[in-house]
Backbone as a ProteinNet text record, in pm:
[ID]
protein_1_A
[PRIMARY]
MIFISEERKIRADGRAYNELRPIKIEAGVLERADGSAYVEVGGNKILACVYGPKESYMRRFLRPDTGVIKVRYNMAPFSVDTRKRPGPDRRSNEISKITADALRPALMLEGFPRSMVEVSIEVIAAEGGTRCAGVTAAAVALADAGIPMKDIPAGCAAGKMDDEVVLDLSEIEDKNGQADVPLVIMPRTGEITLLQADGNLTDEEFEEAIELAMEGCMQVSEVQKEALKNSYSQE
[TERTIARY]
13415.3	13389.6	13316.6	13255.3	13246.9	13253	13353.3	13462.6	13547.7	13544.6	13638.7	13786.6	13831.1	13936.9	13910.4	14028.3	14038.9	14092.9	14245.5	14283.9	14220.9	14102	14082.7	13915.7	13849.5	13723	13624.9	13657.2	13597.9	13478.1	13302.9	13263.9	13232.4	13134.3	13114.7	13103.8	12979.2	12903.8	13017.5	13096.3	13249.7	13178.4	13070.8	13105.2	13148.6	13117.5	13229.7	13145.3	13199.9	13068.1	13027.9	12991.9	12882	12829.2	12858.9	12770.3	12643.6	12542.3	12373.7	12442.3	12338.5	12322	12243.9	12283.6	12176	12068.5	12003.7	11827.7	11810.9	11685.9	11626	11442.7	11405.6	11264.1	11230.8	11058.8	10994.5	10883.7	10804.2	10691.3	10564.7	10408.7	10337	10309.6	10366.7	10364	10255	10146.4	10015.1	9899.3	9784.6	9714.7	9551.5	9571.3	9445.9	9410.6	9526.8	9608.9	9576.5	9562.6	9512.7	9707.2	9771.8	9935.8	9978.1	10112.9	10219.8	10385.2	10427.7	10548.9	10589.6	10701	10840.3	11012.6	10978.3	11149.5	11228.6	11384.8	11424.6	11570.7	11640.4	11712	11769.5	11894.9	12024.2	11846.5	11916.4	11772.7	11614.3	11593.3	11452.9	11413.1	11254.8	11171.2	11046.1	10982.4	10873.2	10755	10659.4	10533	10484.9	10381.6	10377.6	10253.4	10115.6	10031.4	9885.7	9823.9	9767.7	9636.4	9510.4	9416.3	9318.2	9282.8	9191	9269.9	9223.7	9165.2	9006.2	8950.3	8792.6	8750.1	8562.5	8499.6	8507.8	8550.9	8593.1	8480.5	8459	8376.7	8381.5	8520.1	8589.1	8504.1	8418.9	8393.7	8409.6	8405.2	8496	8695.1	8748.8	8842	8818.7	8769.2	8720	8717.1	8831	8780.1	8763.5	8622.9	8555.2	8655.4	8765.2	8833.2	8952	9009	9073.1	9107.4	9119.8	9193.3	9243	9298.9	9328.5	9361.3	9562.5	9617.5	9609.7	9614.9	9618	9741.6	9830.7	9916.1	9832.5	9923.2	9883.3	10029.1	10156.3	10245.3	10259	10298.2	10324.4	10449.9	10469.7	10568.2	10528.2	10484.2	10445.5	10522.4	10441.7	10532.4	10661.7	10637	10775.8	10885.7	10854.2	10960.6	11077.5	11105.6	11218.8	11247.6	11386.7	11417.5	11321.8	11250.9	11254	11057.2	10964	10896.1	10787.4	10745.3	10663.1	10482	10430.1	10296	10233.9	10128.3	10044.9	9978.5	9953.9	9819.8	9959.9	9856.6	9962.3	9978.8	10089.5	10150.5	10158.1	10225.6	10250.3	10365	10474.9	10566.3	10514.6	10440.2	10399.2	10295.8	10163.1	10089.5	10193.1	10326.5	10376.9	10420.9	10522.3	10587.2	10406.3	10326.7	10184.5	10172.5	10175.4	10158.8	10254.4	10380.1	10537.9	10527.4	10463	10467.1	10407.7	10269.5	10205.6	10207.7	10293.2	10327.6	10469.6	10545.1	10665.1	10554.6	10483.4	10453.1	10348.8	10256.2	10109.4	10202.6	10316.9	10338	10390.5	10404.2	10417.2	10289	10205.3	10061	9972.8	9888.4	9824.6	9696.8	9628.7	9487.1	9376.7	9421.9	9358.4	9208.3	9225.8	9102.5	9021.8	9041.8	9000.5	8969.1	8804.8	8740.3	8679.9	8706.8	8638.6	8648	8794.6	8876.2	9010	8980.4	9116.7	9145.8	9277.2	9405.6	9441.2	9478.9	9489.5	9648.4	9706.9	9827.6	9823	9897.6	9897	10043.6	10152.8	10303.7	10330.1	10371.3	10358.6	10535.1	10578.4	10668	10715.2	10773.3	10813.5	10919	11004.9	11175.2	11253.3	11268.7	11320.2	11474.7	11563.1	11683.6	11784.5	11718.1	11719.7	11636.8	11634.9	11606.1	11466.6	11386.1	11236.3	11121.2	11158.9	11078	11097.7	11205.2	11280.8	11255.6	11233.9	11274.7	11089.5	11002.6	10850.4	10831.6	10851.4	10801.6	10866.8	10959.5	11002.6	10934.5	10878.7	10784.3	10668.3	10636.9	10490.9	10478.4	10599.8	10593.3	10602.8	10619.4	10678.4	10485.4	10425.2	10280.7	10209.4	10251.6	10154.7	10213.8	10267.4	10344.5	10273.4	10281.1	10221.2	10111.9	10033.9	9842.6	9791.2	9899.3	9877.9	9826.2	9821.8	9785.5	9906.8	9836.4	9921.7	10026.9	10130.8	10251.7	10322.3	10402.3	10453.6	10613.3	10679.2	10747.5	10795.5	10855.5	10805.8	10934.4	10867.8	10941.4	11054.6	11187.8	11287.3	11324.2	11350.9	11382.5	11528.6	11579.7	11726.6	11755.9	11831.2	11903.8	12043.7	12109.9	12252.2	12271.6	12378.8	12403.7	12536.9	12541.9	12687.3	12665.1	12819.9	12880.3	13014	13059.2	13224.4	13276.7	13231.6	13263.4	13284.8	13184.6	13201.3	13060.1	13028.4	12892.3	12919.2	12804.7	12803.4	12643.7	12592	12498.2	12450.5	12304.4	12180.6	12259.9	12280.7	12312.6	12212.5	12295.4	12217.1	12152.5	12087.9	12021.5	12153.6	12237.2	12345.2	12392.1	12450.3	12445.3	12407.8	12247.5	12175.9	12163.2	12149.8	12168.6	12274.5	12420.2	12519.2	12576.1	12502.2	12565.1	12510.3	12599.6	12542	12429.4	12377.9	12289.8	12251.2	12105.1	12002.6	11915.7	11945.6	11938.7	11839.1	11716.7	11657.1	11593.4	11580.6	11534.2	11495.5	11382.6	11294	11301.6	11330.5	11349.1	11237.5	11229.1	11176.1	11255.6	11319.6	11480.4	11457.3	11351.1	11376.2	11402	11310.9	11356.9	11478.2	11492.5	11554.2	11495.3	11395.3	11247.6	11262.7	11309.2	11309.9	11140	11141.9	10916.7	10943.3	11035.2	11093.9	11172.4	11226.7	11348.7	11356.8	11426.1	11421.2	11562.7	11569.7	11727.5	11700.3	11791.7	11801.4	11943.5	11930.8	12121	12192.7	12342.1	12388.6	12497.4	12462.5	12523.4	12580.9	12746	12758.8	12660.7	12681.8	12654.4	12656.8	12816.2	12868	12817.4	12866.7	12828.5	12656.6	12584.5	12458.1	12460.9	12520.9	12521.1	12540.6	12681.1	12692.4	12612.8	12575.2	12458.9	12368.2	12302.1	12162.2	12223.4	12349.7	12418.4	12389.2	12499.2	12474	12379.7	12336.2	12147.9	12095	12125.1	12008	12096.2	12188.9	12328.6	12224.9	12212	12154.2	12063.4	11942	11751.3	11808.8	11936.2	11925.6	11951.5	12040	12081.8	11944.7	11895.9	11775	11632.8	11632.5	11565.2	11568.3	11684.4	11729.3	11678.9	11737.1	11629	11498.7	11412	11234.6	11196.8	11281.4	11236	11258.9	11384	11416.3	11280.7	11245.3	11177.5	11008.7	10993.1	10888	10872.8	11030.6	11024.2	10996.5	11026.8	11030.1	10914.8	10820	10680.5	10625	10591.7	10561.7	10546.6	10719.2	10724.7	10681	10637.1	10633.4	10459.9	10393.1	10265.4	10195.7
9183.7	9142.9	9007.2	8964.4	8853.4	8737.4	8787.7	8677.2	8601.8	8496.1	8423.4	8439.8	8439.7	8458.2	8494.4	8661.6	8734	8718.1	8625	8585.6	8530.9	8466.6	8337	8359.4	8451.6	8583.4	8433.1	8384.7	8227.2	8318.1	8287.5	8369.3	8270.3	8357.6	8255.8	8088	8080.6	8014.6	7853.2	7907.5	7803.3	7852.9	7902.5	7916.8	8105.8	8024.6	8167.9	8221.1	8317.8	8459.9	8376	8323.1	8331.7	8168.2	8130.6	7990.8	8029.5	7927.4	7952.7	7824	7881.2	7782.2	7666.4	7512.9	7477.5	7465.9	7418.5	7406	7279.5	7222.8	7151.4	7157.8	7103.7	7120	7020.6	7003.2	6896.7	6930.1	6888.7	6914.8	6774.1	6871	6721.3	6706	6804.5	6750.2	6747.6	6821.3	6822.8	6721.6	6724.6	6600.9	6701.8	6811.1	6849.6	6956.6	6989.8	7137.6	7073.4	7168.9	7154.2	7145.7	7240.5	7184.2	7258.2	7213.6	7226.9	7209.9	7281	7236	7295.1	7273.5	7230.2	7324	7442.4	7438.7	7461.5	7455.5	7472.4	7547.2	7637.4	7719.3	7804.5	7696.7	7737.2	7665.3	7767.7	7727.3	7777.9	7857.4	7857.9	7727.1	7799.6	7629	7659.4	7628.9	7746.5	7667.8	7626.6	7547.1	7644.5	7598.4	7681.1	7589.4	7672.8	7529.4	7654.7	7649.6	7617.3	7569.1	7659.7	7676.9	7687.8	7575.2	7696.5	7606.7	7697.5	7840.2	7759.7	7901.6	7796.3	8019.8	8012.4	8118.1	8128.8	8308.1	8320.7	8366.2	8381.5	8456.8	8641.4	8645.9	8747.8	8868.7	8848.9	8884.3	8956.1	9100.3	9238.8	9215.5	9143.8	9098.4	9021.6	8993.3	8874.9	9004	8921.2	8991.9	8934.3	9010.3	8942.7	8852.2	8874.8	8858.2	8757.2	8718.2	8636.4	8583	8496.3	8458.8	8559.5	8559.6	8668.1	8567	8612.2	8558.4	8620	8583.1	8623.2	8524.1	8636.5	8554	8609.6	8498.4	8565.3	8519.9	8528.5	8545.4	8574.8	8462.4	8494	8389.2	8453.5	8422.7	8359.9	8227.2	8169.4	8265.4	8276.1	8290.4	8251.2	8140.3	8125.1	8092.6	8147.3	8083.5	8232.6	8301.8	8388.4	8423.8	8422.3	8446.4	8491.8	8562.5	8700.9	8676	8564.5	8552.3	8693.7	8616.1	8772.5	8743.9	8851.6	8813.8	8798.7	8708.1	8624.4	8743.3	8686.8	8745	8848.2	8932.1	9004.7	9148.4	9186.9	9292	9417.2	9524.5	9560.2	9516.6	9423.6	9375.9	9234.6	9175.5	9031.6	9070.4	9203.7	9247.4	9316.3	9393.5	9376.9	9264.3	9182.2	9070.1	8982.1	8941.5	8843.6	8954.8	9119.7	9215.8	9162.7	9179.8	9156	9036.9	8880.3	8751	8747.3	8783	8805.6	8899.6	8984.6	9060.9	8942	8910.2	8850.5	8735.3	8645.5	8497.8	8585.8	8677.5	8658.8	8664.8	8728.5	8719.9	8576	8459.1	8357.8	8335.2	8325.7	8263.5	8260.1	8195.3	8192	8143	8256.6	8262.4	8327.3	8311.3	8408	8314.3	8142.9	8037.4	8037	8094.8	8121.3	8228	8291.3	8397.9	8399.2	8514.9	8526.2	8447.8	8371.3	8268.9	8368.2	8257.9	8337.1	8220.6	8212.9	8094.2	8192.2	8139.9	8168	8062	8154	8065.6	8170.3	8012.3	8036.1	8022.8	8093.2	8021.4	8079.5	8030.4	7971.6	7993.2	8081.8	8037.4	8018	7886.4	7793.5	7843.2	7861.9	7892.6	8038.9	8095.5	8249.8	8241.8	8249	8258.9	8332.6	8459.5	8550.7	8524	8580	8569.4	8490.5	8502.8	8431.5	8466.7	8579.4	8686.9	8579	8602.1	8481.6	8325.3	8282.5	8144	8135	8236.1	8204.5	8171.5	8342.6	8253.5	8136.8	8116	7939.3	7856.2	7860.1	7766	7765	7866.1	7944.4	7855.2	7908	7866.9	7712.2	7683.6	7512.3	7471	7506.9	7455.9	7496.3	7586	7638.8	7522.8	7510.7	7368.3	7243.9	7246.6	7084.8	7077.1	7230.4	7187	7226.3	7248.7	7214.2	7326.5	7450.8	7549.5	7606.2	7641.1	7672.3	7783.4	7703.8	7864.9	7846.4	7999.7	8001.8	7976.7	7975	7933.7	7893.9	7843.9	7821.6	8022	8050	8170.4	8141.6	8140.8	8078.2	8275.7	8266.4	8338.5	8329.6	8444	8443.7	8563.1	8614.7	8745.2	8738	8856.5	8844.8	8979.7	9022.6	9157.5	9196.9	9283.3	9350.2	9378.4	9291.7	9279.2	9297.2	9416.8	9422.8	9457.7	9569.1	9559.8	9495.3	9357.7	9255.8	9206.4	9177	9150.6	9004.6	8938.8	8814.3	8801.2	8623.7	8567.8	8481	8561.8	8483	8506.5	8629.1	8625.3	8575	8521.6	8467.2	8577.4	8515.2	8651.9	8741.1	8648.7	8768.4	8839	8803.6	8848.7	9001.3	8951.5	9033.4	9181.8	9120.9	9273	9316	9234.3	9343.6	9363.2	9338.3	9398.2	9486.2	9530.3	9696.9	9687.8	9567.7	9596	9422.6	9470.8	9364.8	9387.7	9273.3	9271.7	9153.7	9144.7	9023.3	9052.1	8936	8923.6	8776.1	8780.4	8688	8645.3	8554.5	8565.9	8441.2	8510.9	8354.9	8290.4	8206.6	8137.1	8075.7	8077.9	8041.4	8160	8269.2	8428.3	8489.1	8481.8	8569.3	8702.5	8679.2	8823.9	8869.1	8983.2	8997.9	9021.9	8919.9	8943.6	9067	9022	9075.4	9145	9366.8	9373.2	9416	9414.6	9528.8	9530.6	9663.8	9681.7	9775.9	9726.3	9783.1	9811	9936.6	9921.2	10052.7	10074	10209.2	10094.1	10098.8	10030.9	10146.1	10126.2	10200.7	10148.5	10185.6	10114.7	9994.3	9959.8	9812.9	9800.9	9785.1	9681.1	9620.5	9731.5	9721.9	9596.2	9674.8	9519.3	9425.2	9375.1	9202.8	9167.8	9236.1	9194.2	9139.6	9187.6	9148.8	9069.9	9054.7	8945.5	8843.1	8854.4	8751.9	8647	8704.7	8695.7	8631.4	8634.7	8587.1	8432.4	8403.6	8302.7	8209	8267.5	8209.1	8127.5	8212.4	8157.7	8064.1	8018.6	7929.5	7833	7841.4	7746.2	7636.2	7796.4	7722.1	7657.8	7721.1	7665.4	7535	7501.9	7311.8	7317.2	7308.8	7213.9	7210.4	7325	7325.3	7159.8	7207.9	7092.5	7004.8	6938	6784.3	6779.1	6870.4	6867.3	6731.5	6853	6840.2	6715.2	6681	6524.4	6424.2	6461	6329.9	6310.5	6421.6	6447.9	6355.4	6379.4	6320.8	6185.1	6149.9	5938.7	5885.2	5993.3	5887.3	5865.1	5889.1	5929.8	5823.8
11721.7	11618.3	11575.1	11496.7	11448.2	11365.9	11228.9	11268.9	11340.7	11358	11443.8	11381.1	11242.4	11178	11092.9	11111.5	11027.4	10856.1	10902.4	10779.1	10692.4	10729.1	10630.5	10614	10688.1	10702.4	10747.8	10853.8	10860.1	11010.7	10924.4	11062.3	11210.1	11287.4	11419.6	11374.6	11331.4	11293.7	11208.5	11186.9	11089.4	10966.8	10977.2	10763	10661.6	10564.1	10490.7	10457.5	10381.3	10347.3	10296.1	10144.3	10083.6	10099.7	10193.8	10314.9	10345.8	10283.8	10389.1	10523.3	10584.7	10763.9	10690.8	10718.7	10710	10696.1	10584.5	10530.1	10515.3	10615.4	10552.7	10535	10403	10377.1	10375.3	10388.4	10398.1	10355.4	10253.8	10136.9	10229.4	10230.1	10252.1	10350.1	10501	10636.7	10719.8	10624.7	10730.9	10621.3	10717.2	10592.6	10608.8	10719	10667.5	10616.2	10599.8	10472.8	10312.9	10217.1	10151.1	10062.1	10059.3	10106.5	10245.8	10265.4	10386.7	10297.5	10421.3	10403.5	10555.6	10570	10689.5	10642.5	10737	10664.8	10785.1	10810.8	10941.6	10789	10851.3	10808.7	10930.9	10939.8	11066.8	11150.8	11315.7	11354.6	11372.5	11264.9	11180.5	11206	11215.2	11238.9	11203.2	11085.9	11033.5	10941.1	10971.7	10872.5	10853.5	10709.3	10615.4	10599.9	10590.2	10575.5	10420.4	10324	10257.3	10232.8	10229.9	10196.8	10108.9	9997.6	9871.6	9730.3	9578.9	9592.4	9691.1	9744.3	9773	9783.2	9802.1	9800.2	9991	9982.2	10114	10213	10308	10397.2	10408.5	10354.3	10381.3	10194.1	10177.4	10019.5	9987.4	10048.3	10006.6	9926.1	9981.8	9931	9782.9	9735	9597.7	9482.6	9339.4	9249.2	9161	9033.6	8962.4	8842.3	8800.9	8697.1	8739.1	8889.4	8918.1	9116.4	9093.5	9267.8	9298.3	9423.8	9558.6	9630.4	9684	9807.3	9910.9	10024.4	10196.7	10245.8	10300.9	10390.6	10560.5	10586	10764.3	10795.7	10860.1	10946.4	11056.6	11140.8	11266.7	11338.5	11479.5	11549.5	11660.5	11735.3	11826.7	11937.7	12046.6	12201	12215.6	12235.8	12219.3	12141.7	12031	11887	11919.3	12039.9	12043.9	12192.7	12261.4	12399.2	12444.9	12457.1	12561.3	12460.8	12568.7	12495.2	12445.1	12307.2	12238.1	12263	12324.4	12289.7	12189.9	12260.8	12131.6	12063.9	11892.7	11803.9	11723.3	11634	11512.4	11578.8	11531	11564.4	11412.9	11477.1	11386.9	11232.9	11299.5	11224.5	11164.5	11220.7	11162.2	11059.8	11020.2	10905.9	10866.4	10874.8	10757.7	10672.5	10735	10668.3	10584.3	10652.6	10619.4	10485.9	10438.7	10240.9	10188.4	10220.5	10178.3	10130.2	10206.4	10160.8	10080.7	10082.1	9980.7	9841.4	9857.8	9720.8	9683	9758.5	9684	9597.6	9694	9616.2	9454.2	9513.4	9383.2	9233.3	9229.6	9071.5	8998.2	9090.6	9049.4	9050.1	9067.3	9100.4	8990.9	8951.5	8764	8893.1	8868.8	8969	8916.1	8737.4	8687	8632.6	8664.8	8613.1	8795.6	8837.1	8932.7	9048.3	8937.1	8938	9132.4	9213.4	9297.1	9397.6	9383	9509.7	9595.6	9662.1	9768.9	9775.3	9780.8	9828.6	10023.9	10101.1	10194.5	10280.1	10277.9	10348.5	10467.4	10589.3	10678.9	10722.3	10766.6	10819	10945	11017.2	11177.8	11184.8	11280.7	11301.3	11416.7	11466	11568.7	11663.9	11559.6	11626.9	11538.2	11585.8	11510.4	11532	11475.3	11449.6	11322.3	11295.2	11216.7	11059.2	10956.4	10851.4	10843.3	10864.7	10939.9	10800.8	10764.5	10609.3	10473.5	10456.8	10363.6	10344.5	10501.8	10533.9	10566.1	10560.3	10615.4	10408.9	10319.5	10172.2	10092.2	10181.4	10097.9	10130.7	10259.7	10313.5	10216.4	10225.5	10155.8	10007.8	9942.3	9825.6	9805.3	9845.6	9903.7	9896.3	10009.4	10028.7	9893.9	9891.5	9735.6	9631.5	9630.7	9493.4	9554.6	9708.6	9715.8	9714.6	9735.4	9717.1	9591	9488.8	9278.6	9316.8	9315	9283.8	9120.2	9046.9	8914.8	8928.4	8894.5	8967.5	8799.2	8772	8702.6	8736.4	8864.2	8938.3	9080.6	9164.2	9281.4	9379.6	9407.2	9456.3	9562.6	9596.6	9697	9734.3	9871	9949.2	10008.7	10024.9	10093.9	10129.4	10231.4	10256.9	10230.3	10239.2	10237.9	10323.8	10381.1	10446.9	10503.5	10629.8	10555.2	10754.2	10771.3	10884.3	10910	11006.4	11037.2	10913.4	10815.3	10689	10550.6	10616.2	10412.7	10449.7	10316.3	10324.1	10278.6	10304	10358.5	10337.9	10349.1	10290.9	10429.3	10384.5	10564.3	10672.4	10662.4	10844.6	10942.8	11067.9	11163.2	11251	11348.4	11438.9	11438	11567.9	11609.7	11500.1	11376.7	11299.6	11265.2	11227.5	11228.5	11265.6	11491.5	11536.9	11539.9	11528.9	11521.9	11412.7	11265.3	11172.9	11178.5	11049.9	10924.1	10852.2	10800.1	10680.7	10721.2	10629.8	10550.3	10442.3	10316.7	10245.9	10194.1	10234.3	10187.2	10045.1	9985	9838.8	9833.5	9765.4	9704.9	9549.1	9457.1	9293	9325.6	9122.1	9054.1	9002.2	8996.2	9038.9	8832.3	8768.9	8646	8554.1	8597.6	8476.6	8631.1	8720.6	8758.7	8809.3	8790.9	8845.8	9004.5	9040	9170.5	9208.1	9337.4	9387.4	9518	9565.9	9696.2	9693.1	9742.3	9718.8	9890.8	9981.4	10120.4	10116.2	10237.9	10281.5	10370.3	10480.9	10569.6	10635	10676.8	10693.8	10594.6	10597.3	10502.4	10420.5	10284.9	10208.9	10108.8	10053.7	9925.7	9842.9	9680.9	9603	9553.9	9541.6	9546.8	9613.6	9758.7	9836.4	9818.3	9811.7	9758.9	9613.6	9560.1	9465	9439.6	9572.2	9576.8	9672.9	9795.4	9833.6	9779.9	9656.1	9559.1	9473.6	9384	9385.5	9459.3	9569.9	9693.3	9716.7	9750.2	9800.2	9672.1	9539.6	9467	9403.3	9487.2	9411.8	9590.9	9686.5	9749.8	9723.2	9689	9668.6	9547.6	9464.6	9371.1	9425.9	9541.2	9656.3	9661.1	9755.4	9850.7	9713.7	9614.8	9491.6	9476.4	9505	9438.8	9599.9	9699.8	9827.6	9820.7	9730.7	9735.5	9671.1	9524.5	9400.8	9501.1	9559	9581.5	9747.9	9725	9868.6	9775.8	9726.8	9609.9	9605.3	9563	9429	9564.8	9647.4	9760	9760.9	9806.2	9845.2	9737.2	9657.1	9519.3	9496.9	9528.2	9521.9	9620.2	9697.9	9844.4	9803.4	9748.4	9741.4	9662.7
[MASK]
+++++++++++++++++++++++++++++++++++++++++++++++++++++++++++++++++++++++++++++++++++++++++++++++++++++++++++++++++++++++++++++++++++++++++++++++++++++++++++++++++++++++++++++++++++++++++++++++++++++++++++++++++++++++++++++++++++++++++++

């Protein structure tokens, strides 16, 4: 059992079912990047940096009517308990693509035709939920870079363990759980830009997980905005 108290449904790390792990966000942490952010969510430690808009050497990706976004998600070999093989793999390529898809609807790149915005996400330490934390970090880095945006996307996941739908699964909960539902939204409108589901959920549980994850995203959004305000106030 993951719950340490069946009566009160307190999780092993002391959280309630609808409680986020401790979250910390800093904007503008790298001088050489156009924009950057550092995010901690529980044991996750993630650094994101942005370069652009700029002309790209990969001309085949450029479009004459708008700018494009390219994301590179990478997990450091030392980010997990068992050393990860360096370099891209199938999972990192997949997350790179879905992160770009999750961020693209928020970007206003029409004024930058034939240009590219490059986003690098480096996972320094991983403890479950890195794709949502990566999107969260990348969105803050994009805002820090001054990229025109309709909104700042925020990511959070819900899941199911011991037949209970809970918010923001930790690594041990994810590995021993029954389902995982990563979600990214644009907080002002509630528009969903990323929704995935892995595991077994009833229709009611799926709806509950989405509602819970959306509440988590709104909490993450407040921390994002506070990080950007703090960064601007220090300039």
